[in-house]
Amino acid sequence: MDIWARVGATVDPPDALLDVGAGRGWLLERARAAGARHVAGADTSAIAVQGLRDRGIEALLIVGSPYRA
């Protein structure tokens, strides 16, 4: 079972989703396509955060993480 199937099994359809470690935002895009009205992401990568913002997704840059690339 993929991650989206697990999310959909929990809330159908999810109205809002926050993805921590959003990366390229594929989960947020799937949530939007499924009808989620509010999606947002957070990541340690400034490039990933900018990519989310460029696609109209609210995004937060996590700073001070030991996992930051």
XYZ file of N, CA, C and O in Angstrom:
276
model
N 0.848 -1.179 0.000
C 0.000 0.000 0.000
C 0.896 1.246 0.000
O 1.807 1.343 0.805
N 0.624 2.178 -0.872
C 1.456 3.378 -0.905
C 0.979 4.398 0.132
O -0.066 4.241 0.765
N 1.758 5.439 0.311
C 1.463 6.443 1.334
C 0.124 7.105 1.074
O -0.665 7.305 1.998
N -0.164 7.448 -0.171
C -1.419 8.139 -0.462
C -2.621 7.262 -0.122
O -3.632 7.750 0.394
N -2.541 5.975 -0.374
C -3.631 5.066 -0.036
C -3.867 5.063 1.479
O -5.005 5.018 1.935
N -2.793 5.132 2.260
C -2.940 5.172 3.724
C -3.593 6.472 4.179
O -4.427 6.470 5.072
N -3.196 7.581 3.580
C -3.810 8.863 3.927
C -5.284 8.833 3.560
O -6.147 9.209 4.359
N -5.589 8.374 2.361
C -6.978 8.305 1.914
C -7.825 7.378 2.765
O -9.020 7.604 2.945
N -7.231 6.334 3.316
C -7.957 5.412 4.172
C -8.276 6.042 5.531
O -9.223 5.640 6.197
N -7.495 7.032 5.916
C -7.698 7.692 7.201
C -8.762 8.779 7.101
O -9.641 8.877 7.945
N -8.688 9.591 6.083
C -9.620 10.699 5.875
C -9.953 10.732 4.397
O -9.057 10.849 3.570
N -11.221 10.655 4.058
C -11.597 10.607 2.649
C -12.601 11.685 2.311
O -13.740 11.617 2.774
N -12.294 12.652 1.481
C -10.940 13.052 1.102
C -10.360 13.963 2.174
O -11.105 14.615 2.897
N -9.058 14.030 2.275
C -8.477 14.941 3.265
C -8.744 16.387 2.868
O -8.625 16.745 1.702
N -9.169 17.196 3.818
C -9.447 18.603 3.539
C -8.182 19.438 3.624
O -8.046 20.443 2.946
N -7.235 19.005 4.462
C -6.001 19.755 4.657
C -4.874 18.768 4.915
O -5.084 17.711 5.506
N -3.689 19.129 4.429
C -2.546 18.242 4.615
C -1.283 19.067 4.776
O -1.023 19.983 3.989
N -0.511 18.768 5.810
C 0.814 19.342 6.011
C 1.807 18.203 5.821
O 1.733 17.192 6.510
N 2.719 18.378 4.883
C 3.736 17.361 4.588
C 5.084 17.871 5.074
O 5.631 18.821 4.514
N 5.601 17.270 6.143
C 6.916 17.639 6.672
C 7.934 16.742 5.985
O 7.823 15.521 6.034
N 8.899 17.377 5.319
C 9.818 16.633 4.456
C 9.197 16.488 3.086
O 9.266 15.442 2.442
N 8.561 17.565 2.623
C 7.746 17.534 1.406
C 8.536 17.273 0.130
O 7.973 16.782 -0.844
N 9.813 17.620 0.117
C 10.607 17.388 -1.087
C 9.987 18.050 -2.302
O 9.717 19.242 -2.293
N 9.728 17.265 -3.333
C 9.157 17.813 -4.570
C 7.653 18.043 -4.495
O 7.061 18.587 -5.414
N 7.025 17.579 -3.421
C 5.611 17.879 -3.207
C 4.624 16.940 -3.868
O 3.458 17.273 -4.005
N 5.049 15.735 -4.238
C 4.129 14.831 -4.934
C 2.924 14.481 -4.079
O 1.801 14.386 -4.583
N 3.101 14.315 -2.769
C 1.975 13.985 -1.906
C 0.998 15.160 -1.824
O -0.223 14.973 -1.861
N 1.519 16.366 -1.766
C 0.670 17.554 -1.732
C -0.103 17.718 -3.031
O -1.284 18.083 -3.027
N 0.531 17.434 -4.153
C -0.157 17.499 -5.446
C -1.291 16.474 -5.509
O -2.374 16.767 -6.008
N -1.057 15.277 -4.995
C -2.104 14.245 -4.989
C -3.249 14.654 -4.085
O -4.406 14.410 -4.397
N -2.928 15.290 -2.963
C -3.973 15.756 -2.055
C -4.824 16.828 -2.722
O -6.059 16.804 -2.619
N -4.186 17.756 -3.424
C -4.940 18.792 -4.148
C -5.853 18.168 -5.194
O -7.003 18.551 -5.337
N -5.313 17.208 -5.934
C -6.094 16.544 -6.976
C -7.290 15.790 -6.392
O -8.325 15.647 -7.048
N -7.149 15.330 -5.146
C -8.226 14.596 -4.489
C -9.240 15.518 -3.809
O -10.217 15.054 -3.249
N -8.963 16.827 -3.855
C -9.931 17.771 -3.314
C -9.541 18.475 -2.033
O -10.339 19.220 -1.475
N -8.324 18.261 -1.555
C -7.892 18.971 -0.349
C -7.834 20.464 -0.644
O -7.253 20.882 -1.645
N -8.459 21.253 0.212
C -8.498 22.702 -0.024
C -7.270 23.417 0.503
O -6.918 24.481 0.014
N -6.609 22.839 1.493
C -5.456 23.484 2.114
C -4.300 22.497 2.161
O -4.388 21.469 2.839
N -3.239 22.808 1.444
C -2.039 21.973 1.492
C -0.835 22.865 1.777
O -0.784 24.009 1.341
N 0.111 22.333 2.531
C 1.334 23.071 2.855
C 2.448 22.060 3.075
O 2.197 20.903 3.425
N 3.670 22.519 2.852
C 4.811 21.640 3.030
C 5.924 22.323 3.792
O 5.978 23.550 3.880
N 6.804 21.508 4.335
C 7.995 22.005 5.019
C 9.156 21.102 4.635
O 8.971 19.896 4.449
N 10.331 21.690 4.487
C 11.501 20.904 4.110
C 12.762 21.622 4.564
O 12.739 22.830 4.821
N 13.857 20.880 4.648
C 15.148 21.458 5.016
C 15.892 21.995 3.800
O 16.923 22.639 3.952
N 15.382 21.743 2.613
C 16.024 22.178 1.374
C 15.371 23.453 0.848
O 14.173 23.476 0.554
N 16.177 24.505 0.719
C 15.664 25.761 0.156
C 15.190 25.563 -1.278
O 14.219 26.191 -1.702
N 15.840 24.690 -2.015
C 15.437 24.418 -3.407
C 14.060 23.766 -3.438
O 13.201 24.135 -4.236
N 13.839 22.796 -2.552
C 12.534 22.132 -2.493
C 11.442 23.118 -2.098
O 10.367 23.147 -2.705
N 11.711 23.943 -1.095
C 10.732 24.926 -0.640
C 10.402 25.911 -1.755
O 9.238 26.227 -1.994
N 11.398 26.371 -2.481
C 11.137 27.301 -3.575
C 10.311 26.630 -4.671
O 9.421 27.248 -5.251
N 10.592 25.369 -4.954
C 9.813 24.642 -5.950
C 8.350 24.523 -5.554
O 7.452 24.658 -6.398
N 8.092 24.277 -4.283
C 6.706 24.221 -3.800
C 6.036 25.574 -3.957
O 4.914 25.671 -4.465
N 6.729 26.617 -3.542
C 6.165 27.967 -3.634
C 5.899 28.358 -5.080
O 4.883 29.005 -5.377
N 6.785 27.958 -5.981
C 6.602 28.271 -7.402
C 5.325 27.631 -7.956
O 4.761 28.115 -8.928
N 4.894 26.530 -7.342
C 3.674 25.851 -7.784
C 2.458 26.257 -6.961
O 1.406 25.626 -7.030
N 2.603 27.321 -6.163
C 1.473 27.845 -5.405
C 1.165 27.093 -4.127
O 0.065 27.188 -3.605
N 2.133 26.359 -3.617
C 1.953 25.622 -2.375
C 2.669 26.371 -1.261
O 3.845 26.716 -1.390
N 1.961 26.638 -0.180
C 2.572 27.294 0.965
C 3.668 26.390 1.510
O 3.465 25.179 1.674
N 4.846 26.955 1.761
C 5.979 26.125 2.179
C 6.845 26.857 3.190
O 7.013 28.073 3.120
N 7.410 26.081 4.102
C 8.257 26.594 5.170
C 9.619 25.928 5.093
O 9.706 24.702 4.979
N 10.660 26.724 5.171
C 12.020 26.200 5.215
C 12.378 25.902 6.660
O 12.299 26.769 7.532
N 12.753 24.667 6.944
C 13.179 24.263 8.280
C 14.682 24.515 8.371
O 15.454 23.937 7.609
N 15.091 25.383 9.281
C 16.509 25.708 9.434
C 17.028 25.126 10.736
O 16.286 24.866 11.664
N 18.331 24.915 10.782
C 18.963 24.404 11.984
C 18.838 22.916 12.164
O 19.090 22.393 13.229
N 18.458 22.215 11.103
C 18.301 20.769 11.186
C 19.645 20.080 10.946
O 20.389 20.475 10.056
N 19.950 19.026 11.697
C 21.187 18.285 11.435
C 21.125 17.532 10.106
O 22.121 17.062 9.616
N 19.928 17.439 9.501
C 19.749 16.712 8.251
C 19.798 17.625 7.037
O 19.642 17.182 5.919
N 20.013 18.888 7.249
C 20.021 19.846 6.137
C 21.180 19.567 5.194
O 22.316 19.424 5.606
N 20.850 19.542 3.918
C 21.859 19.254 2.891
C 22.619 20.509 2.517
O 22.150 21.594 2.628
